[in-house]
Each structure stands twice: as structure tokens, then as C-alpha cells.
């Protein structure tokens, strides 16, 4: 959608302001939790499950900041979060 608007000549700053205004009162963490519930994804019990949940939320468009916030509230161990953080930084 954003790239479509840019291709049509809409200035990036105008797009950013409009998107920010539209989503200003949206709780992204709550949206992420609702997404997990709809997909029937439960609290992970292993590093592999944690990585799967991280990738699922990332594919759905959630920021890594919000994903880590959700995982921390699930008491995912710091070692797993560090490994995921390093993996996320390596991606383009």
C-alpha cells in the first residue's frame, strides 16, 4: 500500500503522517496477542517453539520490539531472547 502511494507520487512524509494518525491509538502488543490467539499459538516451551513464534509474528508485520515484549511477558529465558535478537539483526 505504501509503495503504491509512493509510485503514484505521494510524498513519503505525507504517507508517514497519515499512517501514524490512523494507527495512533492502536495497541500493537494487544494486536500481536490477538494474532497469536487466532493462530492458536501458545506459550513456547522450547527455544525452537520460541523461534517459530518470533518468525510468525515477524511475518505478520509486527516489530521486533513488540515481539520481544510479548515473549518477555511469557518469561522466555534471556539466552533465547539474545539468540533471537542476534538472528534478527543479521537479516536484511
PDB file of C-alpha atoms in Angstrom:
ATOM      1  CA  UNK A   1       0.000   0.000   0.000  1.00  0.00           C
ATOM      2  CA  UNK A   2       2.718   2.461   0.970  1.00  0.00           C
ATOM      3  CA  UNK A   3       4.792   1.635  -2.090  1.00  0.00           C
ATOM      4  CA  UNK A   4       1.685   2.096  -4.251  1.00  0.00           C
ATOM      5  CA  UNK A   5       1.217   5.576  -2.850  1.00  0.00           C
ATOM      6  CA  UNK A   6       4.872   6.432  -3.416  1.00  0.00           C
ATOM      7  CA  UNK A   7       4.633   5.207  -7.011  1.00  0.00           C
ATOM      8  CA  UNK A   8       1.646   7.487  -7.514  1.00  0.00           C
ATOM      9  CA  UNK A   9       3.716  10.444  -6.387  1.00  0.00           C
ATOM     10  CA  UNK A  10       2.528  10.902  -2.816  1.00  0.00           C
ATOM     11  CA  UNK A  11       5.329  12.355  -0.700  1.00  0.00           C
ATOM     12  CA  UNK A  12       6.764   9.967   1.917  1.00  0.00           C
ATOM     13  CA  UNK A  13       6.269  12.467   4.737  1.00  0.00           C
ATOM     14  CA  UNK A  14       2.554  12.770   3.925  1.00  0.00           C
ATOM     15  CA  UNK A  15       2.213   8.973   3.935  1.00  0.00           C
ATOM     16  CA  UNK A  16       4.025   8.699   7.273  1.00  0.00           C
ATOM     17  CA  UNK A  17       1.793  11.314   8.914  1.00  0.00           C
ATOM     18  CA  UNK A  18      -1.380   9.671   7.603  1.00  0.00           C
ATOM     19  CA  UNK A  19      -0.343   6.192   8.725  1.00  0.00           C
ATOM     20  CA  UNK A  20       0.738   7.494  12.143  1.00  0.00           C
ATOM     21  CA  UNK A  21      -2.575   9.292  12.618  1.00  0.00           C
ATOM     22  CA  UNK A  22      -4.580   6.250  11.565  1.00  0.00           C
ATOM     23  CA  UNK A  23      -2.761   3.890  13.923  1.00  0.00           C
ATOM     24  CA  UNK A  24      -2.036   6.330  16.753  1.00  0.00           C
ATOM     25  CA  UNK A  25      -4.424   4.739  19.232  1.00  0.00           C
ATOM     26  CA  UNK A  26      -3.705   1.113  18.272  1.00  0.00           C
ATOM     27  CA  UNK A  27      -2.066  -1.130  20.858  1.00  0.00           C
ATOM     28  CA  UNK A  28       0.358  -3.189  18.770  1.00  0.00           C
ATOM     29  CA  UNK A  29       1.120  -5.545  21.651  1.00  0.00           C
ATOM     30  CA  UNK A  30      -2.579  -6.345  22.035  1.00  0.00           C
ATOM     31  CA  UNK A  31      -2.842  -6.937  18.277  1.00  0.00           C
ATOM     32  CA  UNK A  32       0.119  -9.339  18.473  1.00  0.00           C
ATOM     33  CA  UNK A  33      -1.516 -11.256  21.333  1.00  0.00           C
ATOM     34  CA  UNK A  34      -4.794 -11.460  19.407  1.00  0.00           C
ATOM     35  CA  UNK A  35      -2.905 -12.727  16.356  1.00  0.00           C
ATOM     36  CA  UNK A  36      -1.265 -15.461  18.464  1.00  0.00           C
ATOM     37  CA  UNK A  37      -4.654 -16.417  19.867  1.00  0.00           C
ATOM     38  CA  UNK A  38      -6.242 -16.622  16.403  1.00  0.00           C
ATOM     39  CA  UNK A  39      -3.370 -18.801  15.213  1.00  0.00           C
ATOM     40  CA  UNK A  40      -3.680 -20.898  18.398  1.00  0.00           C
ATOM     41  CA  UNK A  41      -0.036 -20.323  19.289  1.00  0.00           C
ATOM     42  CA  UNK A  42       0.619 -20.915  22.987  1.00  0.00           C
ATOM     43  CA  UNK A  43       3.453 -20.035  25.342  1.00  0.00           C
ATOM     44  CA  UNK A  44       6.607 -21.680  23.975  1.00  0.00           C
ATOM     45  CA  UNK A  45       8.277 -24.445  25.956  1.00  0.00           C
ATOM     46  CA  UNK A  46      11.479 -24.663  23.932  1.00  0.00           C
ATOM     47  CA  UNK A  47      13.884 -22.466  22.023  1.00  0.00           C
ATOM     48  CA  UNK A  48      12.601 -23.948  18.764  1.00  0.00           C
ATOM     49  CA  UNK A  49       8.980 -23.033  19.575  1.00  0.00           C
ATOM     50  CA  UNK A  50      10.055 -19.533  20.622  1.00  0.00           C
ATOM     51  CA  UNK A  51      11.835 -19.018  17.299  1.00  0.00           C
ATOM     52  CA  UNK A  52       8.737 -20.273  15.461  1.00  0.00           C
ATOM     53  CA  UNK A  53       6.526 -17.769  17.281  1.00  0.00           C
ATOM     54  CA  UNK A  54       9.036 -14.975  16.655  1.00  0.00           C
ATOM     55  CA  UNK A  55       9.071 -15.694  12.909  1.00  0.00           C
ATOM     56  CA  UNK A  56       5.263 -15.994  12.765  1.00  0.00           C
ATOM     57  CA  UNK A  57       4.823 -12.562  14.360  1.00  0.00           C
ATOM     58  CA  UNK A  58       7.542 -11.039  12.176  1.00  0.00           C
ATOM     59  CA  UNK A  59       5.865 -12.399   9.028  1.00  0.00           C
ATOM     60  CA  UNK A  60       2.599 -10.889  10.246  1.00  0.00           C
ATOM     61  CA  UNK A  61       4.320  -7.493  10.290  1.00  0.00           C
ATOM     62  CA  UNK A  62       4.929  -6.928  13.980  1.00  0.00           C
ATOM     63  CA  UNK A  63       8.057  -5.045  15.034  1.00  0.00           C
ATOM     64  CA  UNK A  64      10.811  -6.930  16.830  1.00  0.00           C
ATOM     65  CA  UNK A  65      10.333  -4.557  19.786  1.00  0.00           C
ATOM     66  CA  UNK A  66       6.738  -5.740  20.237  1.00  0.00           C
ATOM     67  CA  UNK A  67       7.627  -9.390  19.624  1.00  0.00           C
ATOM     68  CA  UNK A  68      10.281  -9.296  22.348  1.00  0.00           C
ATOM     69  CA  UNK A  69       7.833  -7.567  24.685  1.00  0.00           C
ATOM     70  CA  UNK A  70       5.316 -10.399  24.196  1.00  0.00           C
ATOM     71  CA  UNK A  71       7.994 -13.074  24.647  1.00  0.00           C
ATOM     72  CA  UNK A  72       9.361 -11.435  27.816  1.00  0.00           C
ATOM     73  CA  UNK A  73       5.894 -11.440  29.344  1.00  0.00           C
ATOM     74  CA  UNK A  74       5.830 -15.180  28.635  1.00  0.00           C
ATOM     75  CA  UNK A  75       9.039 -15.488  30.710  1.00  0.00           C
ATOM     76  CA  UNK A  76      11.148 -16.710  27.800  1.00  0.00           C
ATOM     77  CA  UNK A  77      14.722 -17.060  29.068  1.00  0.00           C
ATOM     78  CA  UNK A  78      17.240 -14.329  28.301  1.00  0.00           C
ATOM     79  CA  UNK A  79      19.548 -16.682  26.401  1.00  0.00           C
ATOM     80  CA  UNK A  80      16.822 -17.458  23.860  1.00  0.00           C
ATOM     81  CA  UNK A  81      15.888 -13.771  23.520  1.00  0.00           C
ATOM     82  CA  UNK A  82      19.540 -12.864  22.929  1.00  0.00           C
ATOM     83  CA  UNK A  83      19.871 -15.533  20.230  1.00  0.00           C
ATOM     84  CA  UNK A  84      16.693 -14.282  18.512  1.00  0.00           C
ATOM     85  CA  UNK A  85      17.890 -10.689  18.744  1.00  0.00           C
ATOM     86  CA  UNK A  86      21.185 -11.588  17.073  1.00  0.00           C
ATOM     87  CA  UNK A  87      19.343 -13.534  14.368  1.00  0.00           C
ATOM     88  CA  UNK A  88      17.006 -10.595  13.730  1.00  0.00           C
ATOM     89  CA  UNK A  89      19.927  -8.186  13.377  1.00  0.00           C
ATOM     90  CA  UNK A  90      21.560 -10.427  10.757  1.00  0.00           C
ATOM     91  CA  UNK A  91      18.501 -10.339   8.495  1.00  0.00           C
ATOM     92  CA  UNK A  92      18.395  -7.654   5.791  1.00  0.00           C
TER      93      UNK A  92
END
